[in-house]
Tab-separated table of C-alpha atoms in Angstrom:
chain	number	residue	atom	x	y	z
A	1	MET	CA	-2.384	13.501	-26.132
A	2	SER	CA	-2.349	16.017	-23.291
A	3	TYR	CA	-6.132	15.795	-22.876
A	4	TRP	CA	-5.927	12.009	-22.716
A	5	ILE	CA	-3.356	12.332	-19.930
A	6	LEU	CA	-5.668	14.826	-18.208
A	7	LEU	CA	-8.487	12.270	-18.372
A	8	LEU	CA	-6.172	9.608	-16.937
A	9	ARG	CA	-5.134	11.963	-14.114
A	10	LEU	CA	-8.720	12.944	-13.290
A	11	THR	CA	-9.954	9.345	-13.355
A	12	ALA	CA	-7.173	8.108	-11.080
A	13	GLY	CA	-7.729	11.108	-8.815
A	14	TRP	CA	-11.448	10.406	-8.505
A	15	TRP	CA	-10.714	6.731	-7.815
A	16	MET	CA	-8.450	7.608	-4.878
A	17	LEU	CA	-10.580	10.491	-3.599
A	18	HIS	CA	-13.667	8.269	-3.600
A	19	ALA	CA	-11.815	5.455	-1.790
A	20	GLY	CA	-10.491	7.852	0.849
A	21	LEU	CA	-13.780	9.661	1.426
A	22	ASP	CA	-15.665	6.358	1.710
A	23	LYS	CA	-13.357	5.403	4.566
A	24	ILE	CA	-13.640	8.823	6.207
A	25	TRP	CA	-17.455	8.888	5.984
A	26	ALA	CA	-17.635	5.397	7.512
A	27	TRP	CA	-15.277	6.431	10.334
A	28	PRO	CA	-13.653	4.878	12.256
A	29	PHE	CA	-11.662	3.053	9.604
A	30	ASP	CA	-10.091	-0.160	10.880
A	31	ALA	CA	-7.270	-1.710	8.859
A	32	SER	CA	-6.519	-4.438	11.407
A	33	TRP	CA	-8.106	-7.196	9.281
A	34	PHE	CA	-6.059	-6.134	6.276
A	35	VAL	CA	-2.751	-5.443	8.002
A	36	GLY	CA	-3.155	-8.419	10.334
A	37	GLY	CA	-3.717	-10.767	7.419
A	38	ALA	CA	-0.713	-9.359	5.605
A	39	ALA	CA	1.452	-9.816	8.674
A	40	GLN	CA	0.827	-13.553	8.577
A	41	GLY	CA	2.639	-15.306	5.812
A	42	THR	CA	3.064	-12.708	3.082
A	43	ILE	CA	6.330	-11.529	1.605
A	44	LEU	CA	5.612	-8.138	3.180
A	45	ALA	CA	5.348	-9.609	6.693
A	46	PRO	CA	8.684	-8.157	7.897
A	47	PHE	CA	7.520	-4.680	6.883
A	48	VAL	CA	3.848	-4.970	7.836
A	49	THR	CA	4.005	-6.848	11.164
A	50	PRO	CA	5.037	-3.767	13.212
A	51	PHE	CA	1.899	-2.020	11.908
A	52	SER	CA	-0.494	-4.811	12.933
A	53	ASP	CA	-1.297	-3.455	16.397
A	54	GLY	CA	-0.824	-0.590	18.809
A	55	ILE	CA	0.139	2.929	17.845
A	56	LEU	CA	1.373	1.971	14.380
A	57	LEU	CA	-1.988	0.381	13.535
A	58	ALA	CA	-3.654	3.594	14.707
A	59	PHE	CA	-1.324	5.452	12.326
A	60	VAL	CA	-2.359	3.190	9.416
A	61	ASN	CA	-6.036	3.668	10.319
A	62	VAL	CA	-5.580	7.416	9.795
A	63	ALA	CA	-2.907	7.406	7.070
A	64	VAL	CA	-4.769	5.236	4.554
A	65	PRO	CA	-7.995	7.297	4.323
A	66	LEU	CA	-6.221	10.646	4.565
A	67	GLY	CA	-3.508	9.527	2.154
A	68	GLN	CA	-6.016	8.314	-0.410
A	69	THR	CA	-7.984	11.550	-0.080
A	70	ALA	CA	-4.844	13.699	-0.427
A	71	ILE	CA	-3.637	11.706	-3.442
A	72	GLY	CA	-7.051	12.053	-5.061
A	73	LEU	CA	-7.215	15.802	-4.462
A	74	GLY	CA	-3.630	16.247	-5.658
A	75	LEU	CA	-4.380	14.463	-8.916
A	76	ILE	CA	-7.738	16.122	-9.546
A	77	LEU	CA	-6.391	19.612	-8.880
A	78	GLY	CA	-3.011	18.894	-10.443
A	79	VAL	CA	-1.096	19.892	-7.308
A	80	LEU	CA	2.302	18.203	-6.920
A	81	THR	CA	1.017	15.741	-9.490
A	82	ARG	CA	4.093	13.527	-9.728
A	83	THR	CA	4.371	13.336	-5.950
A	84	ALA	CA	0.696	12.408	-5.553
A	85	ALA	CA	0.962	9.776	-8.293
A	86	PHE	CA	4.146	8.343	-6.769
A	87	PHE	CA	2.427	7.817	-3.427
A	88	GLY	CA	-0.614	6.391	-5.220
A	89	ALA	CA	1.644	3.805	-6.873
A	90	PHE	CA	3.334	3.149	-3.517
A	91	MET	CA	-0.017	2.421	-1.830
A	92	MET	CA	-1.159	0.256	-4.733
A	93	LEU	CA	2.086	-1.738	-4.561
A	94	PHE	CA	1.404	-2.651	-0.933
A	95	PHE	CA	-2.256	-3.400	-1.657
A	96	TYR	CA	-1.257	-5.548	-4.639
A	97	PHE	CA	1.107	-7.787	-2.712
A	98	ILE	CA	-1.029	-7.946	0.421
A	99	ASN	CA	-4.186	-8.866	-1.521
A	100	GLY	CA	-2.439	-11.113	-4.017
A	101	TYR	CA	0.156	-12.955	-2.021
A	102	GLY	CA	-1.958	-13.052	1.139
A	103	GLY	CA	-4.951	-14.379	-0.793
A	104	GLY	CA	-2.961	-16.949	-2.733
A	105	TRP	CA	-3.436	-14.931	-5.931
A	106	ALA	CA	-7.044	-16.202	-5.973
A	107	ASN	CA	-8.042	-13.358	-8.301
A	108	GLY	CA	-5.056	-13.888	-10.574
A	109	MET	CA	-1.989	-11.733	-10.906
A	110	VAL	CA	-3.594	-9.008	-13.021
A	111	THR	CA	-5.809	-7.099	-10.603
A	112	GLY	CA	-7.113	-3.598	-10.079
A	113	GLU	CA	-4.144	-2.869	-7.856
A	114	LEU	CA	-1.685	-3.816	-10.607
A	115	LEU	CA	-3.546	-1.633	-13.078
A	116	GLY	CA	-3.442	1.153	-10.480
A	117	ILE	CA	0.336	0.806	-10.248
A	118	MET	CA	0.525	1.110	-14.030
A	119	VAL	CA	-1.783	4.151	-14.168
A	120	PHE	CA	0.033	5.985	-11.379
A	121	GLY	CA	3.384	5.042	-12.900
A	122	THR	CA	2.254	6.486	-16.221
A	123	ILE	CA	1.226	9.730	-14.526
A	124	VAL	CA	4.615	9.928	-12.793
A	125	ALA	CA	6.511	9.208	-16.013
A	126	LEU	CA	4.535	11.636	-18.166
A	127	GLY	CA	4.195	14.360	-15.548
A	128	ALA	CA	0.482	14.782	-16.127
A	129	GLY	CA	0.237	18.160	-14.388
A	130	GLY	CA	0.254	20.271	-17.532
A	131	VAL	CA	-3.370	20.753	-18.576
A	132	LEU	CA	-5.801	22.378	-16.126
A	133	ALA	CA	-3.393	21.949	-13.215
A	134	VAL	CA	-2.296	24.082	-10.291
A	135	ASP	CA	1.232	22.849	-11.061
A	136	ASN	CA	1.335	25.401	-13.903
A	137	ARG	CA	1.047	28.218	-11.346
A	138	LEU	CA	3.484	26.573	-8.961
A	139	ARG	CA	6.136	26.435	-11.701
A	140	GLU	CA	6.088	30.237	-11.770
A	141	MET	CA	6.946	30.479	-8.064
A	142	GLU	CA	10.504	31.223	-7.038
A	143	LEU	CA	10.536	28.134	-4.812
A	144	PHE	CA	10.211	25.855	-7.830
A	145	GLU	CA	12.949	27.480	-9.909
A	146	ASN	CA	15.222	24.718	-8.595
A	147	THR	CA	15.115	21.913	-11.153
A	148	ARG	CA	15.043	19.228	-8.466
A	149	LEU	CA	11.929	20.673	-6.859
A	150	ARG	CA	10.298	21.018	-10.283
A	151	LYS	CA	10.363	17.226	-10.594
A	152	LEU	CA	7.751	17.071	-7.809
A	153	LEU	CA	5.347	18.891	-10.109
A	154	GLY	CA	3.583	17.347	-13.079
């Protein structure tokens, strides 16, 4: 079972790393079409509208590619695995509702984003940082002797 979870972690990590690096290599990344569309008529409009222009849009333009890259690296290396997977699920949740609700659910309700939420949620729940993970070394550090901080690890 642990090797299956490792495969799940590595696959999800590659998915996010690839998505982030694609955006970085095609720099500058511009999320205005995505955020702007979400700001008009989706259930996330109250949360997304402030990010549709100005400095907050510039933040999104940097945060999405760097966040995806960091999540991917965290999952592949097994560093702060639960934390990386949590933020992966968080990003997928926004993408799911923005793509789905904003697009009138044209692709149906079961999409890649929903499956991403489920995969990242599984990694969070199972703490997939056990096999071939840096989290194993981090557990030995004095900083992570606190049980609350240990929950950040896989």
